[in-house]
XYZ file of C-alpha atoms in Angstrom:
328
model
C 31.693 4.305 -5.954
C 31.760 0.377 -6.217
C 35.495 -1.056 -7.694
C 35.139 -3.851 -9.766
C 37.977 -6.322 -9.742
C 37.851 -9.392 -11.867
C 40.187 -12.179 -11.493
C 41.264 -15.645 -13.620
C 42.555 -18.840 -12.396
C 44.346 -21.098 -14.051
C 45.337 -24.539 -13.587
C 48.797 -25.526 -12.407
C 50.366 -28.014 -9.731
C 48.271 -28.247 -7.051
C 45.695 -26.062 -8.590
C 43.207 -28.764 -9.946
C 40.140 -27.050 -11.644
C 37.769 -28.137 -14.081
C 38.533 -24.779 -15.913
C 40.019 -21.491 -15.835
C 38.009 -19.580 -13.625
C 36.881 -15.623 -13.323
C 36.381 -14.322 -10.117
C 35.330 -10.544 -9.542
C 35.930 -8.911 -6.335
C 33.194 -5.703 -5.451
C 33.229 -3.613 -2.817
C 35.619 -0.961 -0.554
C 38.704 0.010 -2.755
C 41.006 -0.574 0.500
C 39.669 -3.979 1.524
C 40.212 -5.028 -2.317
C 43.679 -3.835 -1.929
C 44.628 -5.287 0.818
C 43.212 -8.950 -0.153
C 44.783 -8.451 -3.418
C 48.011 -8.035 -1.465
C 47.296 -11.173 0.358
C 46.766 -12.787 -3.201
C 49.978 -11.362 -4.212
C 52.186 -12.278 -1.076
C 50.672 -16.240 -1.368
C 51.647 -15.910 -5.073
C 48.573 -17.703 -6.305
C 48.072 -17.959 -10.054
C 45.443 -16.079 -10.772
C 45.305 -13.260 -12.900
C 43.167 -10.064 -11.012
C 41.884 -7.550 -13.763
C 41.708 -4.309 -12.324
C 39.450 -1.154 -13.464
C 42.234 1.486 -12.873
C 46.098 -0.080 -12.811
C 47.202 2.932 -12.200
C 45.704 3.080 -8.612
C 47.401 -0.027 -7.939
C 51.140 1.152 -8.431
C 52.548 -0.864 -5.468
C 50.712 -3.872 -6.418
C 51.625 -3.449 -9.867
C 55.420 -3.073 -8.696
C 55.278 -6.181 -6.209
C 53.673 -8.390 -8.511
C 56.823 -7.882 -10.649
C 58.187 -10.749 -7.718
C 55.192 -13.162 -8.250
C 55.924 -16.285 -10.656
C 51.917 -17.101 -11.131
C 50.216 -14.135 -10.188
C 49.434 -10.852 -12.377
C 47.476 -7.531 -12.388
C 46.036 -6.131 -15.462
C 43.629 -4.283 -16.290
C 39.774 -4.736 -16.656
C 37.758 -7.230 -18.685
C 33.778 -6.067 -19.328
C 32.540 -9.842 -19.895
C 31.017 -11.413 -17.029
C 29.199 -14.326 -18.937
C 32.180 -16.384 -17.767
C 32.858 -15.163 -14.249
C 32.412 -18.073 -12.140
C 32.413 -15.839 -8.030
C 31.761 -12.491 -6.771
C 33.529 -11.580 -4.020
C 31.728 -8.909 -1.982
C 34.034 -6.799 0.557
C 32.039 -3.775 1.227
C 33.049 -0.766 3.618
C 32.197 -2.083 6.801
C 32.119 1.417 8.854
C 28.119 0.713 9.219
C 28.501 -2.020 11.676
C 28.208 -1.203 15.458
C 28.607 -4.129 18.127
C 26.721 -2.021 20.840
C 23.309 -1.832 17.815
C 21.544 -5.198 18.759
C 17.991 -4.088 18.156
C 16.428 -5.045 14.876
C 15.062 -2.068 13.818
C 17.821 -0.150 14.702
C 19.947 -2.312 13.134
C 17.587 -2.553 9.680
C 18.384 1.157 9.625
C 21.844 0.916 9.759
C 22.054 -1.322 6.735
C 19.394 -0.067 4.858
C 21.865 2.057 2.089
C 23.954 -1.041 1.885
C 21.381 -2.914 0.771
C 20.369 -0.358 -1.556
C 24.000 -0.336 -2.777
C 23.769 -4.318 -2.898
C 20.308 -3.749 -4.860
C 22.333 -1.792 -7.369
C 25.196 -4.163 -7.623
C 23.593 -7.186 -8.280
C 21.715 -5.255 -11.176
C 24.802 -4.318 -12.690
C 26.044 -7.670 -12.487
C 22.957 -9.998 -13.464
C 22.861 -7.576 -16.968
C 26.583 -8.630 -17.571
C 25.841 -11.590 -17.616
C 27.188 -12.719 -14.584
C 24.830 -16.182 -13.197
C 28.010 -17.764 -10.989
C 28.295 -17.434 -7.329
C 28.528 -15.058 -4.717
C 30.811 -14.574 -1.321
C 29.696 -12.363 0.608
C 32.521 -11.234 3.993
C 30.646 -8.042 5.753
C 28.677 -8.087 9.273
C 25.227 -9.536 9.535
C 26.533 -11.240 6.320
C 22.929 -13.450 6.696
C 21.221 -10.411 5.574
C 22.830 -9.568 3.102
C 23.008 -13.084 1.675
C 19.131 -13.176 2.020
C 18.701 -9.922 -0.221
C 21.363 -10.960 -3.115
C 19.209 -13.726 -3.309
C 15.945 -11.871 -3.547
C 17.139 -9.603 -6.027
C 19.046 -12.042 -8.050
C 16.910 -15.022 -8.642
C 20.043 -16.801 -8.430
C 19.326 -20.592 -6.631
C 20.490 -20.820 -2.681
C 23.245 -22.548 -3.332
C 25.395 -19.742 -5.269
C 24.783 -17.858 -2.360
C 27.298 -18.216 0.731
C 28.121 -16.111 3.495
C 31.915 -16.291 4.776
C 29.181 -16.295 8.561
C 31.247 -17.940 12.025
C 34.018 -19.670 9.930
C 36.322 -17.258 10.984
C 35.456 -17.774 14.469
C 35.257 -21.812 13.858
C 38.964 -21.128 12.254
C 39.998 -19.897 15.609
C 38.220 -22.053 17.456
C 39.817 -24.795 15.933
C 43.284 -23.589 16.624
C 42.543 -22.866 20.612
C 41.760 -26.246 21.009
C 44.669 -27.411 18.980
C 46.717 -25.727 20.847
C 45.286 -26.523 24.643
C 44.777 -29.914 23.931
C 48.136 -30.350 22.133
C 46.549 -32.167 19.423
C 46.559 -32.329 15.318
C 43.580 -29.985 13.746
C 42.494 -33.109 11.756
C 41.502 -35.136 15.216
C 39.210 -32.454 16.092
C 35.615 -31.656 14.832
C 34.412 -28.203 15.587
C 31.190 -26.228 15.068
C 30.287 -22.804 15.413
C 26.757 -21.715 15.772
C 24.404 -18.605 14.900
C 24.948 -15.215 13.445
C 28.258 -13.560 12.651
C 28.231 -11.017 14.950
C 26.567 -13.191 17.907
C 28.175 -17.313 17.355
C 28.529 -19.485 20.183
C 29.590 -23.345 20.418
C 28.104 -26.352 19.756
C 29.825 -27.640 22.928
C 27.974 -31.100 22.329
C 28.955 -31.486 19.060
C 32.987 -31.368 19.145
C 34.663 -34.189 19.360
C 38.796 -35.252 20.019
C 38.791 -38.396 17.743
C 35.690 -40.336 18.777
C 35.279 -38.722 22.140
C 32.708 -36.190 22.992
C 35.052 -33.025 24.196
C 32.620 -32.793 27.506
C 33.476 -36.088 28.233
C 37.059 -36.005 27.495
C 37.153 -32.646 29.642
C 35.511 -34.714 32.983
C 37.870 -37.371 32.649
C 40.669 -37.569 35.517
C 43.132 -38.393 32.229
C 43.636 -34.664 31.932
C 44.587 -31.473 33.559
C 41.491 -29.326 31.969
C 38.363 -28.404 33.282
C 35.348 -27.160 31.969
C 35.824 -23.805 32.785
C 37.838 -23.763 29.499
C 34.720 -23.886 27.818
C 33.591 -19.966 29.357
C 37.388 -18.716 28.380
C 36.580 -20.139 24.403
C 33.368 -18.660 24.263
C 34.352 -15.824 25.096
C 37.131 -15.777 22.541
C 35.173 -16.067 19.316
C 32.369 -13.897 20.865
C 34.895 -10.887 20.454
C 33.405 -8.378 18.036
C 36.756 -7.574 16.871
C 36.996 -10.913 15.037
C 34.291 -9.174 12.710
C 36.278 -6.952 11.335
C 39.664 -8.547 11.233
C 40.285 -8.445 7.913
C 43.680 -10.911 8.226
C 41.203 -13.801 10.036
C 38.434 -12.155 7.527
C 40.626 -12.915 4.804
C 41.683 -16.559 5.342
C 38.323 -17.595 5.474
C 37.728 -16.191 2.637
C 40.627 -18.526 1.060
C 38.726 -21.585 2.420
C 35.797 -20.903 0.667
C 37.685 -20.136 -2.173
C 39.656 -23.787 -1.532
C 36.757 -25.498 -1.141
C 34.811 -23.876 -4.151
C 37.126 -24.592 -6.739
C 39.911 -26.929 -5.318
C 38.422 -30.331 -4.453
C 38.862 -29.363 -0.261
C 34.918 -29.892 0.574
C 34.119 -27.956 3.898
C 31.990 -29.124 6.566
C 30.343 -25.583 7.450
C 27.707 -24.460 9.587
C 26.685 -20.899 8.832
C 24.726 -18.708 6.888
C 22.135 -20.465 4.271
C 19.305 -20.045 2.511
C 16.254 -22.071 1.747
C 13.248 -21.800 -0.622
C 10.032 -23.153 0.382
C 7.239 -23.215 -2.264
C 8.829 -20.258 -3.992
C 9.193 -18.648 -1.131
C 12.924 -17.467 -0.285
C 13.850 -18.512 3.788
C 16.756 -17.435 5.998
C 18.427 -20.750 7.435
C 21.437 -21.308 9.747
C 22.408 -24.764 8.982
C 25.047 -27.426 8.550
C 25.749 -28.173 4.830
C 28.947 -28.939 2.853
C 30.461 -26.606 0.851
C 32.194 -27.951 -2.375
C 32.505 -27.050 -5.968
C 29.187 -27.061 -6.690
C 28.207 -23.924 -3.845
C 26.570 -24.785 -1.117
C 25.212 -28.436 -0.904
C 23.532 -31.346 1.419
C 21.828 -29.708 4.131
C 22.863 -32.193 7.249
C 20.816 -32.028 10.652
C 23.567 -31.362 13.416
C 21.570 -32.975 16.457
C 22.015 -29.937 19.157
C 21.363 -29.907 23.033
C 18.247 -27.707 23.940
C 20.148 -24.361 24.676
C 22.059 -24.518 21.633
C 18.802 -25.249 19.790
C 17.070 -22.312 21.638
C 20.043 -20.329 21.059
C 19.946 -20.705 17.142
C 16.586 -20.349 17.134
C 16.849 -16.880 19.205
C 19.603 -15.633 15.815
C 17.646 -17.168 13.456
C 14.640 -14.935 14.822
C 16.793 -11.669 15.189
C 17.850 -12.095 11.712
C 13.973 -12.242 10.354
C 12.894 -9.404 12.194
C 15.763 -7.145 10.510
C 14.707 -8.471 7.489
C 11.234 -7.825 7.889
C 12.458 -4.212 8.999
C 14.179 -3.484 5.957
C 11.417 -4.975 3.503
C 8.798 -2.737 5.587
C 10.899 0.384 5.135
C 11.748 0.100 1.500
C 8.129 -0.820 0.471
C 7.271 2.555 2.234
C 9.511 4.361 0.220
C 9.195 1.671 -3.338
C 12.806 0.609 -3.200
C 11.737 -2.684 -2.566
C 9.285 -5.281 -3.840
């Protein structure tokens, strides 16, 4: 059974929004909790609107401690709900299951239970955007948007940020240097990113070059050790790194803090709804200003390969469900 969590946003201090905002959370009951205790512990003002307060004693309790933020219980009116925020159970996802078929039968009853949700939520009214933080996160962004309507950019995958995120900080921290003199992309899928290598930069300087320069005490075998680091499958389902880039989005969304991301997108091309893994910004308007990231040939190949992976669970899932009617 899907919980439905629906919170508002108001403006104060720091917090500059047009408007008050509604945001509903959907998903796995303990994933909700524990981001609402997230919510709680930063003290954010927002107001979360639960369906059941009473299976949300502690929160209630500890939000007793909270100057902006509060818990009450559930609103029906989704004309006005600006995000959805999907954190589903995420017990489906297996590392080792890297063939598309196999994987397209994996997440076939998710999608089915995606099917149902967006139903439920396009006949409340809802028409804002969506988040959407589970594994393979590009197919599930494809299929809210196919049985929405809604236009691409309301759609938006949390995809590699959370790698990027900690991409970001191992560099920070090797090459002893502020966040805001690096640029960093992450490439591909969720649950198989890699580095644009040719596209980070220390100020204006390329990071290979910087790294073959005798002005340093690096070499380039730091670039295997990083890989390696956001290629851990574990990142997937850490909810605490899950979480934060979750509160990006969020920050970029609806707080004037435009994101450079490279992810999960979505294109239509003469009607016709397209997976894409591209470079746009991210600001309060969804997902905006598709930018071509020049790439080296491998890293081109290499997007490529994802992008292809992705399309043939797709097609997998479309070809199984039209068997069986679930699926136009």
């Amino acid at each position: 059974m899907l919980n439905y969590y629906q919170i508002s946003i108001s403006t104060k201090r720091s917090w500059r929004l047009i408007e008050p905002l509604q945001i509903m959370i959907v998903g796995d009951q303990q994933r909700i909790r524990q981001f609402i205790q997230t919510l709680i512990m930063h003290d954010w003002p927002l107001k979360v609107i639960v369906t059941d307060l009473a299976a949300f004693e502690p929160e209630v309790v500890a939000q007793r401690g909270c100057r902006r933020f509060q818990l009450q219980s559930v609103s029906t009116d989704l004309t006005k709900t600006a995000v959805v925020i999907w954190l589903p159970d995420t017990t489906f996802f297996d590392a080792k299951v890297v063939e598309p078929t196999e994987v397209a039968l994996s997440l076939r009853t998710m999608i089915d239970e995606l099917r149902s949700t967006v139903n439920r939520l396009v006949s409340a009214g809802f028409a804002g955007k969506m988040i959407f933080d589970v594994p393979h996160d590009e197919i599930f962004t494809y299929f809210a948007a196919y049985f929405s309507g809604f236009a691409v950019e309301q759609i938006i995958g949390v995809g590699t940020l959370p790698q990027e995120m900690l991409l970001r900080n191992e560099l920070c921290n090797r090459l002893g240097v502020a966040s805001d003199d690096l640029n960093v992309n992450t490439l591909g899928l969720n649950t198989n990113s890699f580095v644009a290598w040719s596209r980070i930069y220390l100020g204006s300087m390329n990071l290979l070059s910087y790294l073959k320069s005798e002005d340093n005490n690096l070499d380039l075998d730091l670039l295997e050790e990083l890989q390696a680091t956001i290629s851990d499958q574990a990142i997937v389902g850490n909810e605490i790194i899950q979480q934060k880039a979750i509160l990006k989005l969020l920050d970029a969304l609806f707080y004037q803090h435009a994101i450079l991301y490279t992810g999960v997108g979505l294109k239509k091309n003469k009607d016709q709804l397209q997976l894409a893994l591209v470079n746009r910004i991210i600001n309060t308007k969804g997902m905006q200003h598709e930018l071509q990231l020049p790439l080296s040939d491998q890293e081109a190949q290499d997007l490529a390969t994802d992008l292809d992976f992705a399309n043939e669970v797709i097609t997998a899932i479309k070809k199984e469900n039209s068997a069986d009617g679930t699926t136009k």
